[in-house]
PDB file of C-alpha atoms in Angstrom:
ATOM      1  CA  ASN A   1      16.700  70.561 -47.653  1.00 69.00           C
ATOM      2  CA  ALA A   2      12.558  71.175 -48.381  1.00 80.00           C
ATOM      3  CA  GLY A   3      11.565  68.565 -45.263  1.00 93.00           C
ATOM      4  CA  VAL A   4       8.827  66.627 -46.293  1.00 97.00           C
ATOM      5  CA  THR A   5       6.661  67.494 -50.092  1.00 97.00           C
ATOM      6  CA  GLN A   6       3.871  66.125 -50.724  1.00 97.00           C
ATOM      7  CA  THR A   7       1.640  66.440 -54.189  1.00 97.00           C
ATOM      8  CA  PRO A   8      -0.386  67.159 -55.085  1.00 96.00           C
ATOM      9  CA  LYS A   9      -1.279  70.153 -52.697  1.00 96.00           C
ATOM     10  CA  PHE A  10      -5.424  70.058 -54.283  1.00 96.00           C
ATOM     11  CA  GLN A  11      -7.396  67.235 -56.045  1.00 96.00           C
ATOM     12  CA  VAL A  12     -10.617  66.923 -56.887  1.00 97.00           C
ATOM     13  CA  LEU A  13     -12.131  63.337 -57.681  1.00 96.00           C
ATOM     14  CA  LYS A  14     -15.456  61.854 -58.504  1.00 97.00           C
ATOM     15  CA  THR A  15     -16.621  59.054 -57.392  1.00 97.00           C
ATOM     16  CA  GLY A  16     -15.373  55.454 -57.977  1.00 97.00           C
ATOM     17  CA  GLN A  17     -12.076  57.504 -59.629  1.00 97.00           C
ATOM     18  CA  SER A  18      -8.607  56.683 -58.384  1.00 96.00           C
ATOM     19  CA  MET A  19      -5.299  58.140 -57.620  1.00 96.00           C
ATOM     20  CA  THR A  20      -1.997  58.705 -55.963  1.00 97.00           C
ATOM     21  CA  LEU A  21      -1.124  60.574 -53.335  1.00 98.00           C
ATOM     22  CA  GLN A  22       3.080  60.910 -53.299  1.00 97.00           C
ATOM     23  CA  CYS A  23       5.493  62.063 -50.393  1.00 98.00           C
ATOM     24  CA  ALA A  24       9.501  62.286 -50.432  1.00 97.00           C
ATOM     25  CA  GLN A  25      11.489  63.081 -47.329  1.00 97.00           C
ATOM     26  CA  ASP A  26      14.963  64.081 -47.575  1.00 95.00           C
ATOM     27  CA  MET A  27      16.020  64.047 -43.412  1.00 93.00           C
ATOM     28  CA  ASN A  28      17.350  60.376 -44.656  1.00 93.00           C
ATOM     29  CA  HIS A  29      14.678  59.313 -41.954  1.00 92.00           C
ATOM     30  CA  ASN A  30      13.108  55.513 -41.431  1.00 92.00           C
ATOM     31  CA  SER A  31       9.667  55.644 -40.286  1.00 91.00           C
ATOM     32  CA  MET A  32       7.081  57.350 -42.466  1.00 93.00           C
ATOM     33  CA  TYR A  33       3.018  58.034 -42.089  1.00 94.00           C
ATOM     34  CA  TRP A  34       0.143  59.437 -43.762  1.00 97.00           C
ATOM     35  CA  TYR A  35      -2.855  60.697 -41.674  1.00 96.00           C
ATOM     36  CA  ARG A  36      -6.324  62.102 -42.404  1.00 97.00           C
ATOM     37  CA  GLN A  37      -7.285  65.265 -40.740  1.00 96.00           C
ATOM     38  CA  ASP A  38     -11.333  65.805 -40.410  1.00 94.00           C
ATOM     39  CA  PRO A  39     -13.148  69.143 -39.323  1.00 88.00           C
ATOM     40  CA  GLY A  40     -13.724  68.530 -35.041  1.00 85.00           C
ATOM     41  CA  MET A  41     -11.690  65.569 -35.116  1.00 87.00           C
ATOM     42  CA  GLY A  42      -7.646  65.103 -34.368  1.00 88.00           C
ATOM     43  CA  LEU A  43      -5.307  63.771 -37.615  1.00 92.00           C
ATOM     44  CA  ARG A  44      -6.041  60.079 -37.484  1.00 94.00           C
ATOM     45  CA  LEU A  45      -3.247  57.092 -39.004  1.00 93.00           C
ATOM     46  CA  ILE A  46      -3.966  55.595 -41.847  1.00 96.00           C
ATOM     47  CA  TYR A  47      -1.083  53.338 -42.606  1.00 95.00           C
ATOM     48  CA  TYR A  48       2.725  53.680 -41.274  1.00 93.00           C
ATOM     49  CA  SER A  49       5.990  52.324 -42.206  1.00 93.00           C
ATOM     50  CA  ALA A  50       8.257  51.849 -39.739  1.00 88.00           C
ATOM     51  CA  SER A  51      11.344  50.835 -42.197  1.00 89.00           C
ATOM     52  CA  GLU A  52      12.278  50.615 -46.006  1.00 90.00           C
ATOM     53  CA  GLY A  53      10.047  47.526 -47.155  1.00 89.00           C
ATOM     54  CA  THR A  54       7.708  47.089 -43.933  1.00 92.00           C
ATOM     55  CA  THR A  55       3.731  48.774 -44.056  1.00 95.00           C
ATOM     56  CA  ASP A  56       1.495  48.627 -41.445  1.00 93.00           C
ATOM     57  CA  LYS A  57      -2.201  49.311 -40.661  1.00 94.00           C
ATOM     58  CA  GLY A  58      -3.010  52.055 -38.188  1.00 91.00           C
ATOM     59  CA  GLU A  59      -5.862  53.394 -37.148  1.00 90.00           C
ATOM     60  CA  VAL A  60      -8.241  54.039 -40.448  1.00 95.00           C
ATOM     61  CA  PRO A  61      -6.855  51.940 -43.449  1.00 96.00           C
ATOM     62  CA  ASN A  62      -9.832  51.080 -45.253  1.00 96.00           C
ATOM     63  CA  GLY A  63     -10.065  52.329 -48.235  1.00 96.00           C
ATOM     64  CA  TYR A  64      -6.453  52.714 -49.154  1.00 97.00           C
ATOM     65  CA  ASN A  65      -3.305  51.118 -49.834  1.00 97.00           C
ATOM     66  CA  VAL A  66       0.484  52.365 -49.403  1.00 97.00           C
ATOM     67  CA  SER A  67       3.592  51.639 -50.889  1.00 97.00           C
ATOM     68  CA  ARG A  68       7.304  51.832 -49.455  1.00 96.00           C
ATOM     69  CA  LEU A  69       8.933  53.293 -52.956  1.00 89.00           C
ATOM     70  CA  ASN A  70      12.192  53.297 -50.723  1.00 95.00           C
ATOM     71  CA  LYS A  71      13.001  55.170 -47.746  1.00 95.00           C
ATOM     72  CA  ARG A  72      12.678  58.899 -49.113  1.00 97.00           C
ATOM     73  CA  GLU A  73       9.176  57.943 -50.658  1.00 97.00           C
ATOM     74  CA  PHE A  74       6.366  56.581 -49.221  1.00 97.00           C
ATOM     75  CA  SER A  75       2.778  57.029 -51.196  1.00 97.00           C
ATOM     76  CA  LEU A  76      -1.354  56.405 -50.478  1.00 98.00           C
ATOM     77  CA  ARG A  77      -3.401  55.198 -53.088  1.00 97.00           C
ATOM     78  CA  LEU A  78      -6.913  55.817 -53.275  1.00 96.00           C
ATOM     79  CA  GLU A  79      -8.344  52.448 -55.625  1.00 93.00           C
ATOM     80  CA  SER A  80     -11.888  53.951 -55.898  1.00 96.00           C
ATOM     81  CA  ALA A  81     -12.350  57.021 -53.879  1.00 96.00           C
ATOM     82  CA  ALA A  82     -15.237  58.126 -52.259  1.00 97.00           C
ATOM     83  CA  PRO A  83     -17.286  60.760 -50.933  1.00 97.00           C
ATOM     84  CA  SER A  84     -16.309  59.957 -47.183  1.00 97.00           C
ATOM     85  CA  GLN A  85     -12.051  60.166 -48.380  1.00 97.00           C
ATOM     86  CA  THR A  86     -12.785  64.237 -48.217  1.00 97.00           C
ATOM     87  CA  SER A  87     -10.169  65.015 -46.152  1.00 97.00           C
ATOM     88  CA  VAL A  88      -7.272  66.562 -45.793  1.00 97.00           C
ATOM     89  CA  TYR A  89      -4.055  63.919 -46.114  1.00 98.00           C
ATOM     90  CA  PHE A  90      -0.837  64.908 -44.280  1.00 97.00           C
ATOM     91  CA  CYS A  91       2.581  62.450 -45.012  1.00 97.00           C
ATOM     92  CA  ALA A  92       4.809  62.680 -41.772  1.00 95.00           C
ATOM     93  CA  SER A  93       8.213  61.095 -41.450  1.00 94.00           C
ATOM     94  CA  SER A  94      10.669  60.042 -37.877  1.00 90.00           C
ATOM     95  CA  ASP A  95      13.705  58.770 -36.990  1.00 85.00           C
ATOM     96  CA  ARG A  96      12.067  56.285 -35.809  1.00 72.00           C
ATOM     97  CA  ALA A  97       8.602  54.500 -34.788  1.00 67.00           C
ATOM     98  CA  GLY A  98       7.787  54.470 -31.025  1.00 61.00           C
ATOM     99  CA  GLY A  99       9.935  55.762 -28.122  1.00 56.00           C
ATOM    100  CA  SER A 100       9.730  58.855 -26.176  1.00 55.00           C
ATOM    101  CA  TYR A 101      11.641  61.218 -29.025  1.00 63.00           C
ATOM    102  CA  ASN A 102       9.889  60.118 -32.116  1.00 74.00           C
ATOM    103  CA  GLU A 103       9.246  63.751 -33.543  1.00 85.00           C
ATOM    104  CA  GLN A 104       7.431  63.412 -37.127  1.00 90.00           C
ATOM    105  CA  PHE A 105       7.697  66.230 -39.576  1.00 93.00           C
ATOM    106  CA  PHE A 106       4.829  66.645 -41.074  1.00 96.00           C
ATOM    107  CA  GLY A 107       4.013  67.724 -45.017  1.00 97.00           C
ATOM    108  CA  PRO A 108       1.996  70.749 -45.931  1.00 96.00           C
ATOM    109  CA  GLY A 109      -0.698  68.157 -46.532  1.00 96.00           C
ATOM    110  CA  THR A 110      -3.191  67.820 -49.963  1.00 97.00           C
ATOM    111  CA  ARG A 111      -6.532  68.608 -49.323  1.00 96.00           C
ATOM    112  CA  LEU A 112      -8.801  65.888 -51.650  1.00 97.00           C
ATOM    113  CA  THR A 113     -12.637  66.748 -52.360  1.00 97.00           C
ATOM    114  CA  VAL A 114     -14.496  63.392 -53.614  1.00 97.00           C
ATOM    115  CA  LEU A 115     -17.305  64.314 -55.444  1.00 96.00           C
TER     116      LEU A 115
ATOM    117  CA  LYS B   1     -14.348  58.369 -27.398  1.00 60.00           C
ATOM    118  CA  ASN B   2     -11.123  60.179 -28.236  1.00 67.00           C
ATOM    119  CA  GLN B   3      -8.530  59.485 -25.897  1.00 91.00           C
ATOM    120  CA  VAL B   4      -7.056  62.773 -25.645  1.00 94.00           C
ATOM    121  CA  GLU B   5      -9.499  65.699 -25.415  1.00 95.00           C
ATOM    122  CA  GLN B   6      -8.752  69.896 -26.102  1.00 97.00           C
ATOM    123  CA  SER B   7     -10.383  72.838 -24.757  1.00 96.00           C
ATOM    124  CA  PRO B   8     -11.015  74.564 -25.528  1.00 97.00           C
ATOM    125  CA  GLN B   9     -11.955  74.219 -29.269  1.00 96.00           C
ATOM    126  CA  SER B  10     -11.883  77.722 -29.730  1.00 97.00           C
ATOM    127  CA  LEU B  11     -10.115  81.159 -28.335  1.00 97.00           C
ATOM    128  CA  ILE B  12      -9.540  84.778 -29.567  1.00 98.00           C
ATOM    129  CA  ILE B  13      -7.605  86.883 -27.191  1.00 97.00           C
ATOM    130  CA  LEU B  14      -6.394  90.130 -27.819  1.00 98.00           C
ATOM    131  CA  GLU B  15      -2.764  90.884 -29.444  1.00 98.00           C
ATOM    132  CA  GLY B  16      -0.163  91.115 -26.086  1.00 97.00           C
ATOM    133  CA  LYS B  17      -2.736  88.861 -23.632  1.00 98.00           C
ATOM    134  CA  ASN B  18      -1.947  85.600 -22.638  1.00 98.00           C
ATOM    135  CA  CYS B  19      -3.526  82.378 -23.078  1.00 98.00           C
ATOM    136  CA  THR B  20      -4.040  79.082 -21.611  1.00 98.00           C
ATOM    137  CA  LEU B  21      -4.860  75.608 -23.455  1.00 98.00           C
ATOM    138  CA  GLN B  22      -5.379  72.644 -21.629  1.00 98.00           C
ATOM    139  CA  CYS B  23      -5.460  68.837 -23.193  1.00 98.00           C
ATOM    140  CA  ASN B  24      -6.637  66.005 -20.934  1.00 97.00           C
ATOM    141  CA  TYR B  25      -6.255  62.071 -21.304  1.00 96.00           C
ATOM    142  CA  THR B  26      -6.609  58.405 -20.433  1.00 94.00           C
ATOM    143  CA  VAL B  27      -3.710  57.120 -23.433  1.00 87.00           C
ATOM    144  CA  SER B  28      -1.996  54.593 -21.310  1.00 85.00           C
ATOM    145  CA  PRO B  29       0.330  53.583 -20.980  1.00 87.00           C
ATOM    146  CA  PHE B  30       2.155  56.924 -21.226  1.00 87.00           C
ATOM    147  CA  SER B  31       5.053  57.807 -22.992  1.00 86.00           C
ATOM    148  CA  ASN B  32       5.607  61.568 -24.075  1.00 89.00           C
ATOM    149  CA  LEU B  33       3.018  64.035 -24.346  1.00 92.00           C
ATOM    150  CA  ARG B  34       3.769  66.972 -26.872  1.00 93.00           C
ATOM    151  CA  TRP B  35       2.324  70.370 -28.512  1.00 96.00           C
ATOM    152  CA  TYR B  36       2.370  70.776 -31.991  1.00 96.00           C
ATOM    153  CA  LYS B  37       1.022  73.980 -33.603  1.00 97.00           C
ATOM    154  CA  GLN B  38      -0.622  74.156 -36.754  1.00 96.00           C
ATOM    155  CA  ASP B  39      -0.940  77.285 -39.416  1.00 96.00           C
ATOM    156  CA  THR B  40      -3.539  77.706 -41.893  1.00 93.00           C
ATOM    157  CA  GLY B  41      -2.416  75.238 -44.785  1.00 90.00           C
ATOM    158  CA  ARG B  42       0.418  73.876 -43.766  1.00 93.00           C
ATOM    159  CA  GLY B  43       1.556  70.579 -41.461  1.00 95.00           C
ATOM    160  CA  PRO B  44       1.779  70.622 -37.509  1.00 95.00           C
ATOM    161  CA  VAL B  45       5.522  71.610 -36.154  1.00 95.00           C
ATOM    162  CA  SER B  46       6.191  70.674 -32.288  1.00 93.00           C
ATOM    163  CA  LEU B  47       6.777  72.917 -29.760  1.00 95.00           C
ATOM    164  CA  THR B  48       7.556  70.939 -27.002  1.00 93.00           C
ATOM    165  CA  ILE B  49       7.771  67.528 -25.305  1.00 90.00           C
ATOM    166  CA  MET B  50       7.663  66.337 -22.475  1.00 90.00           C
ATOM    167  CA  THR B  51       7.789  62.812 -20.564  1.00 87.00           C
ATOM    168  CA  PHE B  52       6.426  61.313 -17.194  1.00 83.00           C
ATOM    169  CA  SER B  53       9.042  62.985 -15.344  1.00 86.00           C
ATOM    170  CA  GLU B  54       8.725  66.558 -16.333  1.00 88.00           C
ATOM    171  CA  ASN B  55       6.823  69.035 -15.425  1.00 91.00           C
ATOM    172  CA  THR B  56       7.346  71.940 -17.333  1.00 95.00           C
ATOM    173  CA  LYS B  57       9.201  72.911 -20.642  1.00 94.00           C
ATOM    174  CA  SER B  58       9.326  76.107 -22.175  1.00 94.00           C
ATOM    175  CA  ASN B  59       9.729  76.993 -26.190  1.00 93.00           C
ATOM    176  CA  GLY B  60      10.238  80.988 -26.123  1.00 95.00           C
ATOM    177  CA  ARG B  61       6.978  82.450 -24.923  1.00 96.00           C
ATOM    178  CA  TYR B  62       5.928  78.888 -24.972  1.00 97.00           C
ATOM    179  CA  THR B  63       5.262  76.884 -21.457  1.00 97.00           C
ATOM    180  CA  ALA B  64       3.662  73.838 -21.603  1.00 97.00           C
ATOM    181  CA  THR B  65       2.887  71.666 -18.467  1.00 97.00           C
ATOM    182  CA  LEU B  66       2.433  67.978 -17.232  1.00 96.00           C
ATOM    183  CA  ASP B  67       0.806  66.329 -14.182  1.00 94.00           C
ATOM    184  CA  ALA B  68       1.319  62.721 -15.201  1.00 90.00           C
ATOM    185  CA  ASP B  69      -1.241  61.739 -12.030  1.00 91.00           C
ATOM    186  CA  THR B  70      -4.119  64.011 -13.419  1.00 94.00           C
ATOM    187  CA  LYS B  71      -2.801  63.487 -16.474  1.00 94.00           C
ATOM    188  CA  GLN B  72      -3.343  66.804 -17.736  1.00 96.00           C
ATOM    189  CA  SER B  73      -1.196  69.292 -19.388  1.00 97.00           C
ATOM    190  CA  SER B  74      -1.969  72.767 -20.702  1.00 98.00           C
ATOM    191  CA  LEU B  75       0.006  74.887 -22.957  1.00 98.00           C
ATOM    192  CA  HIS B  76       0.513  79.017 -21.668  1.00 98.00           C
ATOM    193  CA  ILE B  77       1.019  81.091 -24.222  1.00 98.00           C
ATOM    194  CA  THR B  78       2.035  85.307 -22.970  1.00 97.00           C
ATOM    195  CA  ALA B  79       2.445  87.911 -24.758  1.00 97.00           C
ATOM    196  CA  SER B  80       0.759  86.585 -27.680  1.00 97.00           C
ATOM    197  CA  GLN B  81       1.664  88.315 -30.909  1.00 97.00           C
ATOM    198  CA  LEU B  82      -0.168  87.604 -34.483  1.00 97.00           C
ATOM    199  CA  SER B  83       2.091  85.217 -35.680  1.00 97.00           C
ATOM    200  CA  ASP B  84       0.538  82.754 -32.785  1.00 97.00           C
ATOM    201  CA  SER B  85      -2.881  82.662 -35.150  1.00 98.00           C
ATOM    202  CA  ALA B  86      -2.860  78.845 -35.681  1.00 97.00           C
ATOM    203  CA  SER B  87      -4.760  75.011 -34.124  1.00 97.00           C
ATOM    204  CA  TYR B  88      -2.603  73.632 -31.350  1.00 98.00           C
ATOM    205  CA  ILE B  89      -2.938  69.888 -31.202  1.00 97.00           C
ATOM    206  CA  CYS B  90      -1.773  68.157 -27.703  1.00 96.00           C
ATOM    207  CA  VAL B  91      -0.309  64.492 -29.623  1.00 93.00           C
ATOM    208  CA  VAL B  92       0.246  61.545 -26.388  1.00 92.00           C
ATOM    209  CA  SER B  93       2.078  59.477 -26.888  1.00 88.00           C
ATOM    210  CA  SER B  94       1.622  55.282 -24.901  1.00 83.00           C
ATOM    211  CA  GLY B  95       5.403  54.611 -27.251  1.00 71.00           C
ATOM    212  CA  HIS B  96       4.645  51.965 -29.026  1.00 71.00           C
ATOM    213  CA  ARG B  97       5.448  52.062 -32.784  1.00 66.00           C
ATOM    214  CA  ASN B  98       2.342  53.536 -33.999  1.00 64.00           C
ATOM    215  CA  ASP B  99       0.585  54.435 -31.456  1.00 78.00           C
ATOM    216  CA  MET B 100       0.362  57.816 -31.568  1.00 85.00           C
ATOM    217  CA  ARG B 101      -3.515  59.668 -30.174  1.00 90.00           C
ATOM    218  CA  PHE B 102      -4.116  63.199 -31.447  1.00 92.00           C
ATOM    219  CA  GLY B 103      -6.247  65.611 -29.482  1.00 94.00           C
ATOM    220  CA  ALA B 104      -8.771  67.693 -32.423  1.00 95.00           C
ATOM    221  CA  GLY B 105      -7.131  70.680 -31.632  1.00 96.00           C
ATOM    222  CA  THR B 106      -7.307  74.358 -30.390  1.00 97.00           C
ATOM    223  CA  ARG B 107      -8.363  76.970 -32.820  1.00 97.00           C
ATOM    224  CA  LEU B 108      -6.606  79.951 -31.923  1.00 98.00           C
ATOM    225  CA  THR B 109      -6.984  83.726 -32.621  1.00 98.00           C
ATOM    226  CA  VAL B 110      -4.609  86.384 -31.889  1.00 98.00           C
ATOM    227  CA  LYS B 111      -6.619  89.915 -32.874  1.00 97.00           C
ATOM    228  CA  PRO B 112      -4.822  93.339 -32.675  1.00 96.00           C
TER     229      PRO B 112
END
């Protein structure tokens, strides 16, 4: 039982390059999330998927796209990377979105640098 | 302005000592407040959750308090250990499907 896994762990891109961050969970959770974490700031929600087949924008969606491939997998795509997207990206999952006991389980993160 | 403010930003204590971390929030409506522990290079892990009606909740050496009237929470760590060195993040939720607000965290360093 691995929980939430993310690949890759580290990535360096040049401005304008594209890439996809992969996330998978084995807890049979309905909801999945992508966050970014920048120094001195709290985690900020990029996109989330409340259930398989649905995706919604979070607080900072510009420059990103997502795909909920199936119940287990939720990918984040940067079409044309910019230095402002240098950050640590976390994927998370929860049994459901919202509610009093919506504990989110986080992956280990992907550290992305855009030159 | 962030709706969840944590203090101090960083803290250094000696092993065996106690410490208290603070969280003030303006999130409304309020559903629940979680404290997460984030080790360096890892994702956050939930320590405690409190709802409106709960004032105190403990998890081993971690005790969280909540004052929903003043919109303040604290996390008290007793008899600190080296493994407590981490960032502690306060997260407040309104209960709506995507509305979780994260504080910037307090970076705790426990020295031998």
